[in-house]
Tab-separated table of C-alpha atoms and ligand atoms in Angstrom:
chain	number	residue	atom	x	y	z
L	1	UNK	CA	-21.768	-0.670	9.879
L	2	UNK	CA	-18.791	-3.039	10.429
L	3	UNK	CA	-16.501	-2.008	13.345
L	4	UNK	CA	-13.925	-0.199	11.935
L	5	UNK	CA	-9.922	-1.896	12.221
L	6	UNK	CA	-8.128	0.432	14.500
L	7	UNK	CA	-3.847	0.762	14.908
L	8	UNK	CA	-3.687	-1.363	17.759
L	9	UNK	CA	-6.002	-4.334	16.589
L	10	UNK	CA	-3.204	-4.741	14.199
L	11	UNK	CA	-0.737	-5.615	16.951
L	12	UNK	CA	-3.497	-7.589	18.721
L	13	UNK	CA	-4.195	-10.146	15.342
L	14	UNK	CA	-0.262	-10.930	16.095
L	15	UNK	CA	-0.564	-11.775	19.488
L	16	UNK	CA	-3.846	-14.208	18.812
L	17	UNK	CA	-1.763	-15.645	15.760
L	18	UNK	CA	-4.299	-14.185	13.231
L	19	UNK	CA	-2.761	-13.382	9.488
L	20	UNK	CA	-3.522	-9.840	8.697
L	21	UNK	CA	-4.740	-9.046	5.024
L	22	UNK	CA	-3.864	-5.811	3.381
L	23	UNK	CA	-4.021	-4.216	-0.471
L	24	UNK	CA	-3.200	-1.177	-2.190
L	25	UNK	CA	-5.931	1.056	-3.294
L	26	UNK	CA	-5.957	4.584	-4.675
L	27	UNK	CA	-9.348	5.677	-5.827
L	28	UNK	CA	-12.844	5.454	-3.776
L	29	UNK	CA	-14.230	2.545	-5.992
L	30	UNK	CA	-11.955	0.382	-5.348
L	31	UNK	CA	-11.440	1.231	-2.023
L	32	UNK	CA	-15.186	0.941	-1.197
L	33	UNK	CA	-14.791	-2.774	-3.373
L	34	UNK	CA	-11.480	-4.430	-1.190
L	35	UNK	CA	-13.167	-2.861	2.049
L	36	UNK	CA	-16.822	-5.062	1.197
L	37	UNK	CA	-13.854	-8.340	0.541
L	38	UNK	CA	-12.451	-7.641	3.993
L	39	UNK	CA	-9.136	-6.271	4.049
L	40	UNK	CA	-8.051	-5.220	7.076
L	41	UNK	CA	-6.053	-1.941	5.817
L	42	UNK	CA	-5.932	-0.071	2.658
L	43	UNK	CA	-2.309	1.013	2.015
L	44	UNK	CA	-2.294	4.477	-0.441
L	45	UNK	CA	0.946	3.553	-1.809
L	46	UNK	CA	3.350	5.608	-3.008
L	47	UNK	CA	3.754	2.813	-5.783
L	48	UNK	CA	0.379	5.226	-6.930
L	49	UNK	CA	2.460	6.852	-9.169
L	50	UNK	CA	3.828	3.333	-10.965
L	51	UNK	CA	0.145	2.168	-10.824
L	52	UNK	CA	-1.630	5.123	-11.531
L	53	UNK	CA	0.178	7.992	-12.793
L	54	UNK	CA	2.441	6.298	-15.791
L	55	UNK	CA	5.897	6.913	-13.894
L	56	UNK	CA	8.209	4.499	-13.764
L	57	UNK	CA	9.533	4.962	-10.146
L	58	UNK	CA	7.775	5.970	-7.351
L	59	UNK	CA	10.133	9.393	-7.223
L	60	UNK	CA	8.112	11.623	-8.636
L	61	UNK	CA	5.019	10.953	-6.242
L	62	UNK	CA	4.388	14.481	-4.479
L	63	UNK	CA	2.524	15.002	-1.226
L	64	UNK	CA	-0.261	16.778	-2.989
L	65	UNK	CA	-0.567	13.586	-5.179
L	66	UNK	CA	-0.526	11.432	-2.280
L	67	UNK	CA	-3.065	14.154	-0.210
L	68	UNK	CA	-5.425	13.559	-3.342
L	69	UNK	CA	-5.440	9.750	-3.319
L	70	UNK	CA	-5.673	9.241	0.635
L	71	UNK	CA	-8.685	11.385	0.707
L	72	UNK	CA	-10.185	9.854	-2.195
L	73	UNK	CA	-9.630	6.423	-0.415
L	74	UNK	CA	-10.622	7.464	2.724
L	75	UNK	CA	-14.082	8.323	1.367
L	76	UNK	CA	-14.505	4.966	-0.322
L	77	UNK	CA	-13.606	3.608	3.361
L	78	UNK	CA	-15.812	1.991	6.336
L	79	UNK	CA	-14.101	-0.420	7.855
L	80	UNK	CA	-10.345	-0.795	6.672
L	81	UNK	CA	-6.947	0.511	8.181
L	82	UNK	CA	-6.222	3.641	6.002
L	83	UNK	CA	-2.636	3.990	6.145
L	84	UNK	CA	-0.743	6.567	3.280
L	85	UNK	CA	2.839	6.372	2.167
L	86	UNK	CA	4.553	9.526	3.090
L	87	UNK	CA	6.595	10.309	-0.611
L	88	UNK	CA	9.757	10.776	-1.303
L	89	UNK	CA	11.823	13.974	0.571
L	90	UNK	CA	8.700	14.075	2.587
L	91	UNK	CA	10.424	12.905	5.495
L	92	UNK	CA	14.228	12.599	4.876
L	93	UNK	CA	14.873	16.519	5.356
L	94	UNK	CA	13.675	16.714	9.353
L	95	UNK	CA	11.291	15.671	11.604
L	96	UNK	CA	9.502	18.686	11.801
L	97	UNK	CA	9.007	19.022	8.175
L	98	UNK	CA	8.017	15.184	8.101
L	99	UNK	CA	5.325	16.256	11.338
L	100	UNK	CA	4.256	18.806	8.808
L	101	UNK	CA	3.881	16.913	6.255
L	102	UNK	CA	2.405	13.960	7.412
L	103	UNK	CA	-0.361	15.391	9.213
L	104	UNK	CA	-1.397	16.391	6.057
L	105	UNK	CA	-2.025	13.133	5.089
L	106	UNK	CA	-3.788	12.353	8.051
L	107	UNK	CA	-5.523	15.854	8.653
L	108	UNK	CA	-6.653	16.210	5.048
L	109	UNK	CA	-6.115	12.925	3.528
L	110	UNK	CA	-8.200	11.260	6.339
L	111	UNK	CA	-5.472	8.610	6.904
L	112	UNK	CA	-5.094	6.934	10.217
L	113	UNK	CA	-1.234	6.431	10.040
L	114	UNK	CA	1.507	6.912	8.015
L	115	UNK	CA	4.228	4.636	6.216
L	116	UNK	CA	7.913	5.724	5.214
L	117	UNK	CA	10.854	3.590	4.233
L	118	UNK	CA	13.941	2.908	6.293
L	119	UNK	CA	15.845	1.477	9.439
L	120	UNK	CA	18.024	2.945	11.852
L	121	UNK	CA	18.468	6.079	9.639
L	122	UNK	CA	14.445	7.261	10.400
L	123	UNK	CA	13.992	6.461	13.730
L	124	UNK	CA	14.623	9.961	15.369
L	125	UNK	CA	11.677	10.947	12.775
L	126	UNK	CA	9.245	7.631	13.233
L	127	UNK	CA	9.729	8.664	17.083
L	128	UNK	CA	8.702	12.714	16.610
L	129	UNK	CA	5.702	11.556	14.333
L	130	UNK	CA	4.510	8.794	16.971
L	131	UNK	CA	5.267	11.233	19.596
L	132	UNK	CA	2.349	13.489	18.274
L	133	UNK	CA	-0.132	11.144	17.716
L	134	UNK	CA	0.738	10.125	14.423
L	135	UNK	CA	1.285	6.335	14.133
L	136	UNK	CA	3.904	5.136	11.760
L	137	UNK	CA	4.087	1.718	9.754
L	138	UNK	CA	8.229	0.974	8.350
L	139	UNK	CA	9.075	-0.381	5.352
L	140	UNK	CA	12.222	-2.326	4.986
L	141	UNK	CA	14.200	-4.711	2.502
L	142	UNK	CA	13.309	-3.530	-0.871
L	143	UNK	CA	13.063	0.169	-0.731
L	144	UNK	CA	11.227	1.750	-4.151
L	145	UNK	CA	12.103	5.350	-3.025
L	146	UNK	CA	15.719	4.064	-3.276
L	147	UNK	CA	16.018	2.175	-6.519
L	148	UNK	CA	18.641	4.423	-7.608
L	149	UNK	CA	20.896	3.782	-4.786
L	150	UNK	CA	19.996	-0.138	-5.067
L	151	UNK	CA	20.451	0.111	-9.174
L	152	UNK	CA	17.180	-1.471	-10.076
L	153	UNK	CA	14.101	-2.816	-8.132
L	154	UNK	CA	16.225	-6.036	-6.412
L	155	UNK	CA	15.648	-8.680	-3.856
L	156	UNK	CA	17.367	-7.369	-0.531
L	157	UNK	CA	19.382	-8.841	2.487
L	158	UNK	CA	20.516	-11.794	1.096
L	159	UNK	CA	24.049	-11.730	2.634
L	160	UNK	CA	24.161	-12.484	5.906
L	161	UNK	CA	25.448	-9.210	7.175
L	162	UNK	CA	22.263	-7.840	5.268
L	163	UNK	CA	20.029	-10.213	6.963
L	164	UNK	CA	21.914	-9.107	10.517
L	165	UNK	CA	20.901	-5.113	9.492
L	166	UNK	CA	17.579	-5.898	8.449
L	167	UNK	CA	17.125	-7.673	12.008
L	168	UNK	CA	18.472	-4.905	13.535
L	169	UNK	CA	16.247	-1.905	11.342
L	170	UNK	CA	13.222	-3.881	12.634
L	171	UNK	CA	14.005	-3.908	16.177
L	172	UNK	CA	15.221	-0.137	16.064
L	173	UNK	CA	11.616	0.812	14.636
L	174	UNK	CA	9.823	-1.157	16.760
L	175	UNK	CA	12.013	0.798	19.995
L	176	UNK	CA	10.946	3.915	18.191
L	177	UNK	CA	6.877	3.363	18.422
L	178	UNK	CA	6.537	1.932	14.758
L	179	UNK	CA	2.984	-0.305	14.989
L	180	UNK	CA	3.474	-3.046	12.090
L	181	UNK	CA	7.027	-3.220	9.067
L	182	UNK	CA	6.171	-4.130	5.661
L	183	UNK	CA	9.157	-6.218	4.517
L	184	UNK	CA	9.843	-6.414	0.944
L	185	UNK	CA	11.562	-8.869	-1.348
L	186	UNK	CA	13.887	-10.537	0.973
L	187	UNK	CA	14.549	-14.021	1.363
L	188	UNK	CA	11.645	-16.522	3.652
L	189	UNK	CA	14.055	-17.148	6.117
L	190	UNK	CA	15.184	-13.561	6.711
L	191	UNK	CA	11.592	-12.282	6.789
L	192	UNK	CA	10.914	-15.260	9.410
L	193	UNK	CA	13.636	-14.451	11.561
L	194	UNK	CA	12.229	-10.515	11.976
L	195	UNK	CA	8.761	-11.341	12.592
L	196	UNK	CA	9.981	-13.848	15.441
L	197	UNK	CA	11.961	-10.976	16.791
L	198	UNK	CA	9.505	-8.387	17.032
L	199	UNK	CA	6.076	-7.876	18.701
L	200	UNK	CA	4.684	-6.049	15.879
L	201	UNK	CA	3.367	-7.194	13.061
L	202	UNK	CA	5.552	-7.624	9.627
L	203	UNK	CA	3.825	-7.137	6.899
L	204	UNK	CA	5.541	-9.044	3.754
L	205	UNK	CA	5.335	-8.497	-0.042
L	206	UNK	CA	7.607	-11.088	-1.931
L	207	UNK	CA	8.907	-12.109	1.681
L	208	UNK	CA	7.783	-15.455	1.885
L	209	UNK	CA	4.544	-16.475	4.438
L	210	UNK	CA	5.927	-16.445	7.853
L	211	UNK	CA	5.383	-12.685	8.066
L	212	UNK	CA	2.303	-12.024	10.397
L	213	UNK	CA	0.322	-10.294	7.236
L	214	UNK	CA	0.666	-10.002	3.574
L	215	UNK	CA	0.202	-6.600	1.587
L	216	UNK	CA	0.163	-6.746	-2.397
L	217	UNK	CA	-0.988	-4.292	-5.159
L	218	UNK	CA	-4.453	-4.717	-5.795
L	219	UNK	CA	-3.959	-4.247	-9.722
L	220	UNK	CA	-1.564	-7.137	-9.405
L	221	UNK	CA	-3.812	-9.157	-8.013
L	222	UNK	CA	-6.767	-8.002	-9.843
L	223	UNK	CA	-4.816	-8.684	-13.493
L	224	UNK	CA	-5.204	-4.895	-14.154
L	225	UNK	CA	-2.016	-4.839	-16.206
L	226	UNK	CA	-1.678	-6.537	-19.856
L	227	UNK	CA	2.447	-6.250	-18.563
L	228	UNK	CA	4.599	-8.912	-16.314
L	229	UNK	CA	3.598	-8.711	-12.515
L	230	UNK	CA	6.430	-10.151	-9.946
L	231	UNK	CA	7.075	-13.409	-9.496
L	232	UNK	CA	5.432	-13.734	-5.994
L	233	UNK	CA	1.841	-12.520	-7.359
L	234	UNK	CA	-0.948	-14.756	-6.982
L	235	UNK	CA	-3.369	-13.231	-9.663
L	236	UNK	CA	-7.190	-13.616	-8.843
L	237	UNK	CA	-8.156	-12.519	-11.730
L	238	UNK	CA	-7.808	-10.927	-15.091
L	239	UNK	CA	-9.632	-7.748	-15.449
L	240	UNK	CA	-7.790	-6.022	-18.002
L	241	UNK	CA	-8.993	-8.710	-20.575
L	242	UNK	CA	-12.552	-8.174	-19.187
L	243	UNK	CA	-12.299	-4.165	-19.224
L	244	UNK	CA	-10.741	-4.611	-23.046
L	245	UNK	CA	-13.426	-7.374	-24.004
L	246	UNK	CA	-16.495	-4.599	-22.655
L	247	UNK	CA	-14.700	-1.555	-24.010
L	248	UNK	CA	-14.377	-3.319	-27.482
L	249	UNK	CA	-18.519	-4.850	-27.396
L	250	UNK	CA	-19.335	-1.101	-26.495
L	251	UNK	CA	-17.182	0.242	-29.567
L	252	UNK	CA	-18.937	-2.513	-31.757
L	253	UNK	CA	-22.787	-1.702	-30.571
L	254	UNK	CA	-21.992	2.359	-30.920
L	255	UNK	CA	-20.584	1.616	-34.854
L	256	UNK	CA	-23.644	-1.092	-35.356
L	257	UNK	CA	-25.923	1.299	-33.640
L	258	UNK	CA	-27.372	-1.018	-31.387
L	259	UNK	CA	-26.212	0.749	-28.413
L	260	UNK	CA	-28.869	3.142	-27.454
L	261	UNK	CA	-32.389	1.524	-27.947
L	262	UNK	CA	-34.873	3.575	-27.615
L	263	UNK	CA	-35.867	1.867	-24.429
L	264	UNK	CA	-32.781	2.567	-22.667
L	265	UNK	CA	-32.759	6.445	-23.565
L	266	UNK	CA	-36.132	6.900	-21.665
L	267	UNK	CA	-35.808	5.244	-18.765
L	268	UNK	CA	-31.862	6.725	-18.819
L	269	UNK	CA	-31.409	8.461	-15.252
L	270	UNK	CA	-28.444	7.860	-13.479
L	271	UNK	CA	-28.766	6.796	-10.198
L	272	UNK	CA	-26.345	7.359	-7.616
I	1	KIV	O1	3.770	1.807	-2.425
I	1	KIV	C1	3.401	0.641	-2.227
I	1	KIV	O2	2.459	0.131	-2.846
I	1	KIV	C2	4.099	-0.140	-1.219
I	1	KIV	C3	3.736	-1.584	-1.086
I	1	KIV	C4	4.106	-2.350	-2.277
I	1	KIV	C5	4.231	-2.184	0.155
I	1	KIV	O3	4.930	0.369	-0.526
């Protein structure tokens, strides 16, 4: 068994200049697949419910949903950071209802930290939750639980009185005990100016490479969608035109009845 990542290695591949490499997963086989390629930390994203679940915000993602995936992905894990998103009005209300609510993630979900999105407005909470053992990744620029505020899914900070707020949000959750910041969708040089102003990592999606890791969703990635991904996707490959091409030989060898032979129905156990 590889030695499992742990909170503060994060911090430490910063300090020794090493890029940190983190996905999205929400189910045990693909957790137990990204861990055997190396990631260092599995995010259960909220975006589970875009991905996953058919929605088309991440709004509607409830802490039992979240609960369901983390432990699911926890299972699947060995060696990878779990971290879960804590949902929307998880955490908003007060800290002791976000205490409550995300040591469920880590309690049942088998997490090992929590994210939640937000500056200067949920520090008072990222302190309470680090403050009981629970440590806390932020999320800044682009934030999905506010899309309606935002009106639509758009880049962020690209005034400079943005950029100067973003700068600040970071700093304020790093004062607060925050370990690592994903920053979404903001302009390179604005994502490059917070990483060189805090200790802890930055983790960027669509935020240009000067942030100390990347995160991206793994079905992006993986080409599990037949739809548009961002523009800032690399995709490594194209699995929904593999899962279509199998599904369809399967359908044709059923109708031709050359799916089962013989063969295959008596030596047909399952193994585990
Ligand atoms: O929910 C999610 O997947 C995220 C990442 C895109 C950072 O928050």
């Amino acid at each position: 068994m590889q030695t499992p990542v742990r909170v503060p290695d994060l911090k430490e591949r910063k300090r020794r200049g090493e890029k940190i490499a983190m996905l999205t997963a929400y189910d045990a086989t693909m957790a137990r697949l990204l861990d055997r390629a190396g990631v260092d930390a599995l995010l259960v994203g909220d975006s589970v419910g875009m991905v996953m679940l058919g929605h088309d915000t991440t709004i509607p993602v409830t802490l039992d949903d979240m609960v369901h995936h983390t432990k699911a992905v926890s299972r699947g894990t060995e060696r990878a950071l779990v971290v879960a998103d804590m949902p929307f009005l998880t955490y908003q209300i007060s800290a002791s209802e976000a205490v409550r609510n995300a040591g469920r993630l880590i309690q049942e979900g088998g997490a090992a930290a929590v994210k939640l999105e937000g500056g200067r407005e949920v520090v008072d909470v990222v302190k309470r939750l680090v403050d009981v053992g629970i440590p806390v990744m932020g999320h800044l620029g682009l934030l999905p639980q506010s899309v309606h505020k935002a009106g639509g899914f758009r880049r962020q900070a690209t005034q400079p009185e943005e950029a100067d707020r973003l700068i600040a949000d970071a700093h304020a959750l790093e004062e607060a005990g925050a370990f690592a910041i994903v920053i979404e969708s903001v302009p390179h040089d604005v994502a490059r100016l917070a990483t060189a102003h805090v200790a802890i990592p930055t983790i960027g999606i669509g935020a240009g490479p000067d942030c100390d890791g990347q995160i991206l969703v793994s079905h992006d990635i993986l080409g599990l969608f037949d739809g548009p991904v961002p523009p800032f996707v690399q995709q490594y490959a194209k699995l929904a035109d593999t899962i279509v091409a199998a599904g369809r030989a399967y359908v044709d060898d059923v109708r031709a009845a050359r799916y089962p032979k013989s063969r295959q129905e008596i030596a047909g156990t399952r193994t585990p």
